[in-house]
Short mmCIF file of C-alpha atoms and ligand atoms in Angstrom, two decimals:
data_model
loop_
_atom_site.label_atom_id
_atom_site.label_comp_id
_atom_site.label_asym_id
_atom_site.label_seq_id
_atom_site.Cartn_x
_atom_site.Cartn_y
_atom_site.Cartn_z
CA MET A 17 17.64 11.89 -29.65
CA THR A 18 21.25 12.61 -30.64
CA SER A 19 20.53 15.96 -32.30
CA PRO A 20 23.20 18.50 -31.26
CA ASP A 21 22.04 20.85 -28.55
CA ARG A 22 23.86 24.14 -28.66
CA SER A 23 21.86 25.88 -25.94
CA PRO A 24 23.67 26.33 -22.63
CA GLN A 25 20.90 24.43 -20.87
CA LYS A 26 21.27 20.68 -20.97
CA ARG A 27 18.45 18.89 -22.72
CA PRO A 28 16.39 17.15 -20.05
CA GLU A 29 16.57 13.37 -19.99
CA LYS A 30 13.53 11.25 -20.53
CA ARG A 31 11.94 10.27 -17.26
CA LEU A 32 11.04 6.72 -16.31
CA PHE A 33 8.75 5.79 -13.43
CA VAL A 34 8.52 2.14 -12.39
CA LYS A 35 5.99 0.87 -9.86
CA THR A 36 6.70 -2.58 -8.48
CA TRP A 37 4.41 -5.02 -6.75
CA GLY A 38 5.32 -8.37 -5.26
CA CYS A 39 8.51 -10.20 -4.50
CA GLN A 40 12.21 -9.32 -4.54
CA MET A 41 12.46 -10.89 -7.97
CA ASN A 42 10.15 -8.22 -9.28
CA VAL A 43 12.23 -5.55 -7.56
CA TYR A 44 15.30 -6.99 -9.29
CA ASP A 45 13.45 -7.14 -12.62
CA SER A 46 12.37 -3.50 -12.28
CA ALA A 47 15.99 -2.46 -11.80
CA ARG A 48 17.00 -4.48 -14.84
CA MET A 49 14.27 -2.87 -16.96
CA ALA A 50 15.63 0.54 -15.90
CA ASP A 51 19.12 -0.70 -16.95
CA VAL A 52 17.81 -1.74 -20.35
CA LEU A 53 16.18 1.63 -20.91
CA ALA A 54 19.06 3.78 -19.63
CA PRO A 55 20.89 3.78 -23.01
CA LEU A 56 17.73 5.23 -24.58
CA GLY A 57 18.09 8.22 -22.26
CA TYR A 58 15.57 7.20 -19.60
CA ALA A 59 16.49 8.26 -16.07
CA PRO A 60 14.51 7.23 -12.96
CA SER A 61 11.72 9.47 -11.74
CA ASP A 62 9.97 9.38 -8.36
CA THR A 63 6.51 10.11 -9.69
CA PRO A 64 4.45 9.07 -12.70
CA GLU A 65 3.28 12.64 -13.32
CA GLY A 66 5.02 14.02 -16.37
CA ALA A 67 7.06 10.86 -16.88
CA ASP A 68 7.88 9.87 -20.46
CA MET A 69 7.44 6.24 -19.63
CA VAL A 70 5.68 4.39 -16.83
CA ILE A 71 6.12 0.67 -16.18
CA LEU A 72 3.81 -1.19 -13.82
CA ASN A 73 5.62 -4.35 -12.76
CA THR A 74 2.83 -6.57 -11.50
CA CYS A 75 2.47 -9.61 -9.25
CA HIS A 76 -0.15 -12.29 -9.66
CA ILE A 77 0.58 -14.52 -6.71
CA ARG A 78 -2.36 -13.61 -4.53
CA GLU A 79 -5.78 -12.09 -4.99
CA LYS A 80 -6.82 -8.70 -6.30
CA ALA A 81 -3.80 -8.51 -8.63
CA SER A 82 -5.80 -7.39 -11.64
CA GLU A 83 -8.06 -5.12 -9.59
CA LYS A 84 -4.96 -3.35 -8.25
CA LEU A 85 -3.56 -3.05 -11.75
CA PHE A 86 -6.73 -1.62 -13.28
CA SER A 87 -7.26 0.90 -10.52
CA GLU A 88 -3.65 2.06 -10.96
CA LEU A 89 -4.20 2.24 -14.72
CA GLY A 90 -7.31 4.32 -14.11
CA ARG A 91 -5.20 6.85 -12.21
CA LEU A 92 -2.46 6.80 -14.85
CA ARG A 93 -4.84 7.47 -17.67
CA ALA A 94 -5.18 11.09 -16.51
CA ALA A 95 -1.39 11.40 -16.12
CA LYS A 96 -0.96 10.11 -19.67
CA GLU A 97 -3.58 12.52 -21.02
CA ALA A 98 -1.77 15.37 -19.25
CA THR A 99 1.31 14.57 -21.37
CA GLY A 100 -0.81 14.82 -24.52
CA GLY A 101 -0.70 11.05 -24.80
CA ARG A 102 3.10 11.09 -25.14
CA MET A 103 3.70 8.94 -22.05
CA VAL A 104 4.53 5.33 -22.92
CA LEU A 105 2.59 3.09 -20.59
CA ALA A 106 3.81 -0.47 -20.08
CA VAL A 107 2.42 -3.32 -18.00
CA ALA A 108 5.04 -5.91 -17.08
CA GLY A 109 5.30 -8.88 -14.72
CA CYS A 110 3.11 -11.84 -13.96
CA VAL A 111 -0.31 -10.21 -14.47
CA ALA A 112 0.88 -9.13 -17.92
CA GLN A 113 1.98 -12.70 -18.59
CA ALA A 114 -1.30 -14.17 -17.38
CA GLU A 115 -3.74 -11.69 -18.90
CA GLY A 116 -1.91 -10.47 -22.03
CA ALA A 117 -4.30 -8.91 -24.51
CA GLU A 118 -7.12 -8.67 -21.95
CA ILE A 119 -5.24 -5.77 -20.43
CA THR A 120 -5.25 -3.70 -23.59
CA ALA A 121 -8.85 -4.68 -24.29
CA ARG A 122 -9.86 -3.19 -20.94
CA ALA A 123 -7.34 -0.35 -20.98
CA PRO A 124 -6.70 0.59 -24.63
CA PHE A 125 -4.40 3.45 -23.58
CA VAL A 126 -1.75 0.89 -22.51
CA ASP A 127 1.07 0.84 -25.07
CA ILE A 128 3.08 -2.23 -24.10
CA VAL A 129 2.28 -5.50 -22.33
CA LEU A 130 5.32 -7.62 -21.59
CA GLY A 131 5.86 -10.81 -19.65
CA PRO A 132 8.81 -11.43 -17.31
CA GLN A 133 10.85 -13.15 -20.04
CA SER A 134 10.72 -10.25 -22.48
CA TYR A 135 12.43 -7.43 -20.59
CA HIS A 136 15.52 -7.47 -22.78
CA ARG A 137 13.28 -6.62 -25.77
CA LEU A 138 11.91 -3.45 -24.12
CA PRO A 139 13.85 -0.93 -26.26
CA GLU A 140 12.56 -2.56 -29.42
CA MET A 141 9.03 -2.57 -28.01
CA VAL A 142 9.27 1.12 -27.09
CA ALA A 143 10.29 1.88 -30.67
CA ARG A 144 7.47 -0.25 -32.04
CA ALA A 145 4.95 1.32 -29.67
CA SER A 146 5.81 4.79 -30.95
CA ARG A 147 5.01 3.63 -34.50
CA ALA A 148 2.15 1.21 -33.88
CA ALA A 149 -1.48 2.19 -33.75
CA GLY A 150 -2.32 -0.52 -31.24
CA ALA A 151 -0.49 -1.97 -28.26
CA VAL A 152 2.67 -4.08 -28.47
CA ILE A 153 2.27 -7.36 -26.63
CA ASP A 154 5.11 -9.78 -25.85
CA THR A 155 4.56 -12.64 -23.45
CA ASP A 156 6.91 -15.27 -24.86
CA PHE A 157 8.82 -17.63 -22.64
CA PRO A 158 12.50 -18.17 -23.57
CA THR A 159 14.26 -17.33 -20.29
CA GLU A 160 17.80 -18.14 -21.50
CA GLU A 161 17.51 -15.48 -24.14
CA LYS A 162 16.55 -12.85 -21.60
CA PHE A 163 19.61 -13.30 -19.41
CA ASP A 164 21.90 -13.45 -22.44
CA HIS A 165 20.61 -10.13 -23.72
CA LEU A 166 20.20 -8.04 -20.60
CA PRO A 167 22.99 -5.50 -20.16
CA GLU A 168 25.35 -5.69 -17.21
CA VAL A 169 23.93 -4.39 -13.94
CA SER A 170 24.46 -0.64 -13.99
CA ALA A 171 22.78 1.12 -11.10
CA PRO A 172 24.45 0.37 -7.75
CA GLN A 173 22.04 -1.33 -5.38
CA GLY A 174 23.85 -0.33 -2.19
CA PRO A 175 25.31 -2.50 0.59
CA ILE A 176 22.57 -5.14 0.24
CA ALA A 177 22.10 -6.35 -3.32
CA PHE A 178 19.86 -8.87 -5.03
CA LEU A 179 20.89 -11.16 -7.83
CA THR A 180 18.50 -13.42 -9.73
CA ILE A 181 20.13 -16.78 -10.43
CA GLN A 182 17.10 -18.90 -11.21
CA GLU A 183 13.64 -18.34 -12.57
CA GLY A 184 10.49 -20.29 -13.01
CA CYS A 185 9.21 -23.39 -11.33
CA ASP A 186 8.46 -26.99 -12.27
CA LYS A 187 6.84 -27.93 -8.98
CA PHE A 188 3.21 -27.12 -9.78
CA CYS A 189 1.86 -26.70 -6.27
CA SER A 190 -1.91 -26.90 -6.51
CA PHE A 191 -2.50 -23.27 -5.50
CA CYS A 192 0.27 -21.44 -7.31
CA VAL A 193 0.38 -19.47 -10.58
CA VAL A 194 4.15 -19.21 -10.79
CA PRO A 195 4.72 -22.23 -13.09
CA TYR A 196 2.23 -20.65 -15.49
CA THR A 197 3.42 -17.04 -15.29
CA ARG A 198 7.17 -17.54 -14.94
CA GLY A 199 7.44 -20.75 -16.91
CA ALA A 200 9.78 -23.70 -16.51
CA GLU A 201 12.78 -23.70 -14.21
CA TYR A 202 15.85 -22.06 -15.65
CA SER A 203 19.24 -21.58 -13.95
CA ARG A 204 21.75 -19.00 -15.12
CA PRO A 205 25.28 -20.25 -15.77
CA ALA A 206 27.48 -20.02 -12.66
CA ALA A 207 30.14 -17.87 -14.36
CA ALA A 208 27.55 -15.20 -15.25
CA VAL A 209 26.27 -15.20 -11.66
CA VAL A 210 29.77 -14.90 -10.18
CA ALA A 211 30.68 -12.11 -12.62
CA GLU A 212 27.54 -10.19 -11.70
CA ALA A 213 28.25 -10.69 -7.99
CA LYS A 214 31.76 -9.27 -8.45
CA ARG A 215 30.33 -6.21 -10.19
CA LEU A 216 27.84 -5.71 -7.37
CA VAL A 217 30.65 -5.92 -4.81
CA ALA A 218 32.73 -3.43 -6.81
CA GLN A 219 29.71 -1.10 -6.64
CA GLY A 220 29.59 -1.36 -2.84
CA ALA A 221 27.52 -4.48 -2.08
CA ARG A 222 28.64 -6.37 1.02
CA GLU A 223 25.66 -8.67 1.20
CA ILE A 224 24.09 -10.46 -1.76
CA ALA A 225 20.82 -12.34 -1.71
CA LEU A 226 20.56 -14.87 -4.51
CA LEU A 227 17.03 -14.92 -5.85
CA GLY A 228 14.87 -17.49 -7.55
CA GLN A 229 11.31 -18.75 -7.33
CA ASN A 230 12.85 -22.09 -6.51
CA VAL A 231 16.36 -20.96 -5.80
CA ASN A 232 17.62 -24.18 -4.22
CA ALA A 233 16.61 -26.11 -7.34
CA TYR A 234 19.49 -24.17 -8.95
CA HIS A 235 21.44 -26.35 -11.39
CA GLY A 236 23.31 -23.88 -13.57
CA GLU A 237 26.15 -24.84 -15.83
CA GLY A 238 29.50 -24.47 -14.10
CA PRO A 239 32.69 -23.26 -15.78
CA ASP A 240 33.84 -26.91 -15.67
CA GLY A 241 30.91 -27.83 -17.93
CA ARG A 242 29.18 -29.71 -15.11
CA SER A 243 25.90 -28.80 -13.51
CA TRP A 244 26.45 -26.82 -10.29
CA SER A 245 24.14 -27.12 -7.33
CA LEU A 246 23.31 -24.10 -5.18
CA GLY A 247 25.69 -25.45 -2.52
CA ARG A 248 28.51 -25.49 -5.07
CA LEU A 249 27.66 -21.98 -6.25
CA LEU A 250 27.58 -20.66 -2.68
CA ARG A 251 31.01 -22.13 -1.98
CA GLU A 252 32.33 -20.32 -5.05
CA MET A 253 30.66 -17.05 -4.06
CA ALA A 254 32.11 -17.30 -0.56
CA GLY A 255 35.52 -16.79 -2.19
CA ILE A 256 34.63 -13.37 -3.63
CA GLU A 257 36.70 -10.79 -1.84
CA GLY A 258 34.68 -8.09 -0.12
CA LEU A 259 31.49 -10.14 -0.14
CA ASP A 260 30.77 -10.60 3.55
CA ARG A 261 27.23 -11.90 3.61
CA LEU A 262 25.28 -14.34 1.51
CA ARG A 263 21.65 -15.36 1.51
CA TYR A 264 19.34 -17.16 -0.87
CA THR A 265 15.59 -17.11 -1.26
CA THR A 266 13.06 -18.73 -1.86
CA SER A 267 13.65 -22.40 -1.27
CA HIS A 268 11.57 -25.54 -1.44
CA PRO A 269 11.98 -28.27 1.22
CA ARG A 270 12.25 -30.91 -1.51
CA ASP A 271 15.46 -29.33 -2.83
CA MET A 272 17.07 -28.90 0.58
CA HIS A 273 19.79 -31.50 -0.08
CA ASP A 274 22.58 -32.45 2.31
CA ASP A 275 25.20 -30.66 0.22
CA LEU A 276 23.30 -27.38 0.64
CA ILE A 277 22.70 -27.99 4.34
CA ALA A 278 26.43 -28.65 4.75
CA ALA A 279 27.15 -25.27 3.11
CA HIS A 280 25.50 -23.67 6.15
CA ALA A 281 28.11 -25.33 8.36
CA GLU A 282 31.04 -24.53 6.10
CA ILE A 283 30.45 -20.97 4.94
CA PRO A 284 30.58 -18.33 7.68
CA ALA A 285 29.32 -15.69 5.21
CA LEU A 286 26.12 -17.65 4.69
CA MET A 287 23.81 -15.89 7.12
CA PRO A 288 22.07 -17.95 9.81
CA PHE A 289 18.58 -17.25 8.54
CA LEU A 290 16.63 -19.23 5.99
CA HIS A 291 13.24 -18.68 4.42
CA LEU A 292 11.83 -22.14 3.78
CA PRO A 293 8.11 -22.20 2.98
CA VAL A 294 6.20 -25.22 4.26
CA GLN A 295 2.62 -23.95 3.61
CA SER A 296 0.92 -26.48 5.91
CA GLY A 297 1.67 -28.85 8.77
CA SER A 298 -0.87 -31.45 7.66
CA ASP A 299 0.30 -34.38 5.55
CA ARG A 300 -3.13 -34.62 4.00
CA VAL A 301 -3.08 -30.98 2.89
CA LEU A 302 0.57 -31.17 1.81
CA LYS A 303 -0.52 -33.96 -0.48
CA LEU A 304 -3.47 -31.97 -1.80
CA MET A 305 -1.04 -29.12 -2.40
CA ASN A 306 1.28 -31.41 -4.38
CA ARG A 307 4.20 -30.34 -2.22
CA GLY A 308 5.95 -33.69 -2.49
CA HIS A 309 6.95 -33.99 1.17
CA ALA A 310 5.40 -34.67 4.56
CA ALA A 311 5.45 -32.54 7.71
CA ALA A 312 8.04 -34.89 9.27
CA ASP A 313 10.40 -34.23 6.33
CA PHE A 314 10.27 -30.53 7.09
CA LEU A 315 10.98 -31.15 10.79
CA ARG A 316 13.96 -33.30 9.84
CA ILE A 317 15.34 -30.62 7.54
CA ALA A 318 14.95 -28.00 10.27
CA GLU A 319 16.85 -30.26 12.66
CA LYS A 320 19.64 -30.92 10.18
CA LEU A 321 19.99 -27.20 9.44
CA ARG A 322 20.27 -26.40 13.12
CA ALA A 323 22.77 -29.19 13.58
CA ALA A 324 24.81 -27.66 10.76
CA ARG A 325 24.58 -24.18 12.21
CA ALA A 326 23.33 -23.85 15.76
CA ASP A 327 22.29 -20.19 15.46
CA LEU A 328 20.23 -20.73 12.32
CA ALA A 329 16.71 -19.30 12.49
CA LEU A 330 13.87 -20.15 10.15
CA SER A 331 11.19 -18.24 8.35
CA SER A 332 8.37 -19.74 6.32
CA ASP A 333 5.13 -19.23 4.39
CA PHE A 334 1.75 -20.64 5.41
CA ILE A 335 -1.56 -20.83 3.62
CA ALA A 336 -4.78 -20.90 5.66
CA GLY A 337 -7.80 -22.63 4.16
CA HIS A 338 -6.50 -24.48 1.12
CA PRO A 339 -9.44 -26.38 -0.45
CA GLY A 340 -10.08 -29.54 1.54
CA GLU A 341 -8.35 -28.26 4.70
CA THR A 342 -10.27 -29.29 7.82
CA ASP A 343 -9.99 -27.82 11.27
CA GLU A 344 -7.88 -30.83 12.23
CA ASP A 345 -5.48 -30.08 9.36
CA HIS A 346 -5.32 -26.49 10.52
CA ARG A 347 -4.42 -27.65 14.03
CA ALA A 348 -1.63 -29.77 12.54
CA THR A 349 -0.24 -26.56 11.03
CA LEU A 350 -0.35 -24.85 14.43
CA ARG A 351 1.44 -27.88 15.92
CA LEU A 352 4.17 -27.74 13.30
CA ILE A 353 4.68 -24.04 14.01
CA GLU A 354 5.01 -24.85 17.74
CA GLN A 355 7.45 -27.65 17.03
CA VAL A 356 9.74 -25.71 14.71
CA GLY A 357 9.61 -22.23 16.24
CA PHE A 358 9.98 -19.54 13.59
CA ALA A 359 11.88 -16.26 13.84
CA GLN A 360 9.49 -14.73 11.37
CA ALA A 361 6.98 -15.94 8.78
CA PHE A 362 4.39 -14.92 6.24
CA SER A 363 0.89 -16.32 6.19
CA PHE A 364 -1.88 -15.89 3.68
CA LYS A 365 -5.49 -16.74 3.27
CA TYR A 366 -5.87 -19.17 0.39
CA SER A 367 -7.05 -17.34 -2.71
CA ALA A 368 -8.13 -19.19 -5.84
CA ARG A 369 -5.86 -18.31 -8.75
CA PRO A 370 -7.50 -18.84 -12.12
CA GLY A 371 -6.04 -21.77 -14.01
CA THR A 372 -4.49 -23.51 -10.99
CA PRO A 373 -5.72 -27.01 -9.99
CA ALA A 374 -6.86 -25.94 -6.51
CA SER A 375 -9.07 -23.15 -7.83
CA GLY A 376 -11.61 -25.64 -9.14
CA ALA A 377 -11.16 -28.20 -6.36
CA PRO A 378 -14.13 -29.27 -4.25
CA LEU A 379 -14.47 -28.33 -0.59
CA GLN A 380 -13.46 -24.70 -0.82
CA VAL A 381 -13.18 -23.38 2.74
CA PRO A 382 -15.66 -20.62 3.63
CA GLU A 383 -14.16 -17.14 3.82
CA ALA A 384 -14.97 -16.65 7.52
CA GLU A 385 -13.30 -19.93 8.40
CA LYS A 386 -10.20 -19.01 6.39
CA ASP A 387 -10.10 -15.70 8.29
CA ARG A 388 -10.34 -17.43 11.64
CA ARG A 389 -7.57 -19.91 10.82
CA LEU A 390 -5.33 -17.20 9.43
CA GLN A 391 -5.75 -15.16 12.59
CA GLU A 392 -4.77 -18.14 14.76
CA ILE A 393 -1.71 -18.83 12.64
CA GLN A 394 -0.69 -15.17 12.67
CA ALA A 395 -1.15 -14.82 16.42
CA LEU A 396 1.15 -17.77 17.03
CA LEU A 397 3.74 -16.63 14.51
CA ARG A 398 3.72 -13.15 15.96
CA GLU A 399 4.30 -14.54 19.45
CA GLN A 400 7.26 -16.48 18.11
CA GLN A 401 8.66 -13.46 16.29
CA VAL A 402 8.41 -11.29 19.40
CA ALA A 403 10.10 -14.04 21.46
CA PHE A 404 12.86 -14.43 18.87
CA ASN A 405 13.53 -10.69 18.80
CA ARG A 406 13.54 -10.60 22.62
CA SER A 407 16.07 -13.40 22.71
CA ARG A 408 18.52 -11.03 20.98
CA LEU A 409 18.48 -8.56 23.93
CA GLY A 410 22.01 -8.01 25.24
CA MET A 411 23.47 -10.02 22.39
CA HIS A 412 26.54 -8.85 20.49
CA MET A 413 26.21 -9.16 16.73
CA ASP A 414 27.51 -7.66 13.51
CA VAL A 415 25.15 -5.18 11.89
CA LEU A 416 25.42 -4.16 8.25
CA PHE A 417 24.42 -0.50 8.08
CA THR A 418 22.54 0.47 4.96
CA GLY A 419 21.37 4.08 5.30
CA PRO A 420 19.71 6.70 7.48
CA GLY A 421 17.19 5.53 10.07
CA ARG A 422 13.80 7.02 10.71
CA HIS A 423 15.02 9.67 13.18
CA PRO A 424 17.78 12.24 12.78
CA GLY A 425 21.16 10.96 13.97
CA GLN A 426 20.05 7.38 13.48
CA MET A 427 21.26 4.74 11.06
CA ALA A 428 19.41 1.63 9.94
CA GLY A 429 20.90 -1.75 9.20
CA ARG A 430 20.31 -5.46 9.17
CA SER A 431 21.19 -8.15 11.69
CA PRO A 432 22.48 -11.55 10.54
CA TRP A 433 18.85 -12.72 10.96
CA LEU A 434 17.59 -10.01 8.62
CA GLN A 435 16.01 -8.04 11.44
CA PRO A 436 15.93 -4.28 10.90
CA VAL A 437 18.30 -2.64 13.41
CA HIS A 438 18.59 1.01 14.45
CA ALA A 439 21.58 2.62 16.09
CA GLU A 440 22.87 6.13 16.72
CA GLY A 441 25.31 7.10 14.04
CA GLY A 442 25.97 9.19 10.97
CA PRO A 443 25.72 8.53 7.24
CA GLU A 444 29.42 7.58 7.11
CA LEU A 445 28.37 4.21 8.57
CA ALA A 446 26.49 3.18 5.43
CA GLY A 447 28.05 0.09 3.93
CA ARG A 448 29.94 -0.82 7.11
CA ILE A 449 29.56 -3.93 9.19
CA LEU A 450 30.02 -3.05 12.84
CA PRO A 451 29.88 -5.01 16.08
CA CYS A 452 26.83 -3.93 18.04
CA GLU A 453 25.09 -4.71 21.30
CA ILE A 454 21.31 -5.06 21.20
CA ILE A 455 19.90 -2.68 23.79
CA ALA A 456 16.17 -2.95 23.09
CA THR A 457 13.89 -5.19 21.08
CA HIS A 458 10.59 -4.48 19.37
CA PRO A 459 8.15 -6.78 17.55
CA ASN A 460 9.58 -5.82 14.15
CA SER A 461 13.04 -4.42 14.86
CA LEU A 462 16.00 -4.14 17.22
CA ALA A 463 17.77 -1.15 18.75
CA ALA A 464 21.54 -1.35 19.01
CA ARG A 465 24.62 0.43 20.34
CA ILE A 466 27.79 0.26 18.28
CA VAL A 467 30.48 -1.29 20.46
CA GLY A 468 33.48 -1.29 18.16
CA GLY A 469 35.12 0.28 15.15
CA ALA A 470 35.69 -1.31 11.80
CA ARG A 471 35.50 -5.07 11.86
CA SER A 472 38.55 -6.79 10.55
CA GLY A 473 38.05 -7.18 6.82
CA ASP A 474 36.05 -3.94 6.64
CA PRO A 475 37.40 -2.42 3.44
CA PRO A 476 38.91 1.03 3.94
CA ASN A 477 36.94 2.49 1.04
CA GLN A 478 33.45 2.00 2.39
CA GLU A 479 32.61 5.69 2.04
CA LYS A 480 32.16 4.83 -1.62
CA ALA A 481 29.41 2.40 -0.75
CA ALA A 482 27.50 5.10 1.11
CA ALA A 483 27.01 7.07 -2.09
N1 LIG B 28 -3.26 -18.26 -2.10
C1 LIG B 28 -2.63 -17.87 -0.98
N2 LIG B 28 -1.30 -17.83 -0.85
C2 LIG B 28 -0.55 -18.16 -1.91
N3 LIG B 28 0.77 -18.20 -2.10
C3 LIG B 28 1.01 -18.59 -3.35
N4 LIG B 28 -0.14 -18.81 -4.01
C4 LIG B 28 -1.14 -18.56 -3.12
C5 LIG B 28 -2.55 -18.61 -3.19
N5 LIG B 28 -3.18 -19.00 -4.30
C6 LIG B 28 1.72 -17.91 -1.05
C7 LIG B 28 2.56 -19.15 -0.69
C8 LIG B 28 3.89 -18.82 -1.29
C9 LIG B 28 3.92 -17.31 -1.16
C10 LIG B 28 4.92 -16.61 -2.01
O1 LIG B 28 2.62 -16.92 -1.49
O2 LIG B 28 2.64 -19.25 0.70
O3 LIG B 28 4.97 -19.44 -0.62
FE1 LIG B 29 4.66 -21.90 -6.57
FE2 LIG B 29 5.10 -24.29 -5.46
FE3 LIG B 29 6.71 -23.39 -7.41
FE4 LIG B 29 6.79 -22.25 -4.97
S1 LIG B 29 7.33 -24.37 -5.45
S2 LIG B 29 6.76 -21.17 -6.95
S3 LIG B 29 4.64 -22.36 -4.36
S4 LIG B 29 4.54 -23.89 -7.60
#
């Protein structure tokens, strides 16, 4: 790799293509895998064709995960053959963790199978794969080791950045594979998180979303040797100069403690939008799901959050047709949605995940009934989302511009409530937070007019962030 190249033409770099399914944590992980491979000469590529290495970063949370993986692998087989077999093909993420050797049994042309806790060992696996006759499989679990060994974030993420602070889950909801694929809860030390946040800000980030499967269960070691809660960490992060917006996702109602709720009142940079999955509005189903709280607890938390910050809007996740859910339970979910009022939410048809307690539970709900319930939930949530977006009409708000919009002369950005916003403007706006007036609303986005110049505190060097 380091052989001297005396020809005038630069030796091409190795090309790396990463395809990512699933949540923001996977997006973050994909970026970190690219960071790990960069010192080996791998540079990102937009297509798998002709790439020297392809990583499929998979998600196992809902159905058809393995079907999607194997059909993608089927397509990649030809691309690999076209490189004379030189392409290194890796399967990463939660399907890799869950299925391990089954993947290489079904797709022997796969070179590497690695679980989410093994990304720091990728270079070593690439080297082993080039020597080994068979595939290299690594699905071990020590999370601490991973974060200790990953290099510092290298590629700038732009004005909105993601930072994983917590991984894994000890909650064992009846329907969920995460505790099995991501392992036990682990929180990164606060100092490492703050240092990474500062690097992201130096690279142009103005908004950081802290990520974790159970992010509000965060209990990382603080520089004072004590365990820091998420509330404590957020207060520390609020002091980082140039960091204007903070978010965290995904949270569990059980870990929504008063100290964290108070942070919403105290920290202006903490955006008034929170994703807080409740899954069901029926106490009976919440119990079957092993969620550890009742519907009334969720309502109380929503009230407290709004008391802490009046403009706070909520998002959530719902599952239609968990085993044992009756029509009455389903109606309790609709009632909870009515009572809370969501700005936005995700809803899914229950799908049995192998190895989870609910998958073998009695009283599985028939597919057609799950469909019907899901449609009712989605119709109501959509109504609420449209109403929430409409309620922003005429409002003045700060918009963080991120990059070009869909049409020429247009820029796209995000509202404090994470709504996509479009406004007329040029690329020089990227990375700037500007006061805007909302002039039109759509079901999934807002249209705005910029009403002022740089907001106070807008760093003068934002052109850098646009790069
Ligand atoms: N079936 C349907 N939805 C699920 N989710 C997790 N597991 C399942 C499953 N087996 C949903 C939950 C969770 C979101 C990330 O995915 O609503 O909050
Ligand atoms: Fe899955 Fe429940 Fe853990 Fe969320 S809290 S990751 S739904 S087990």
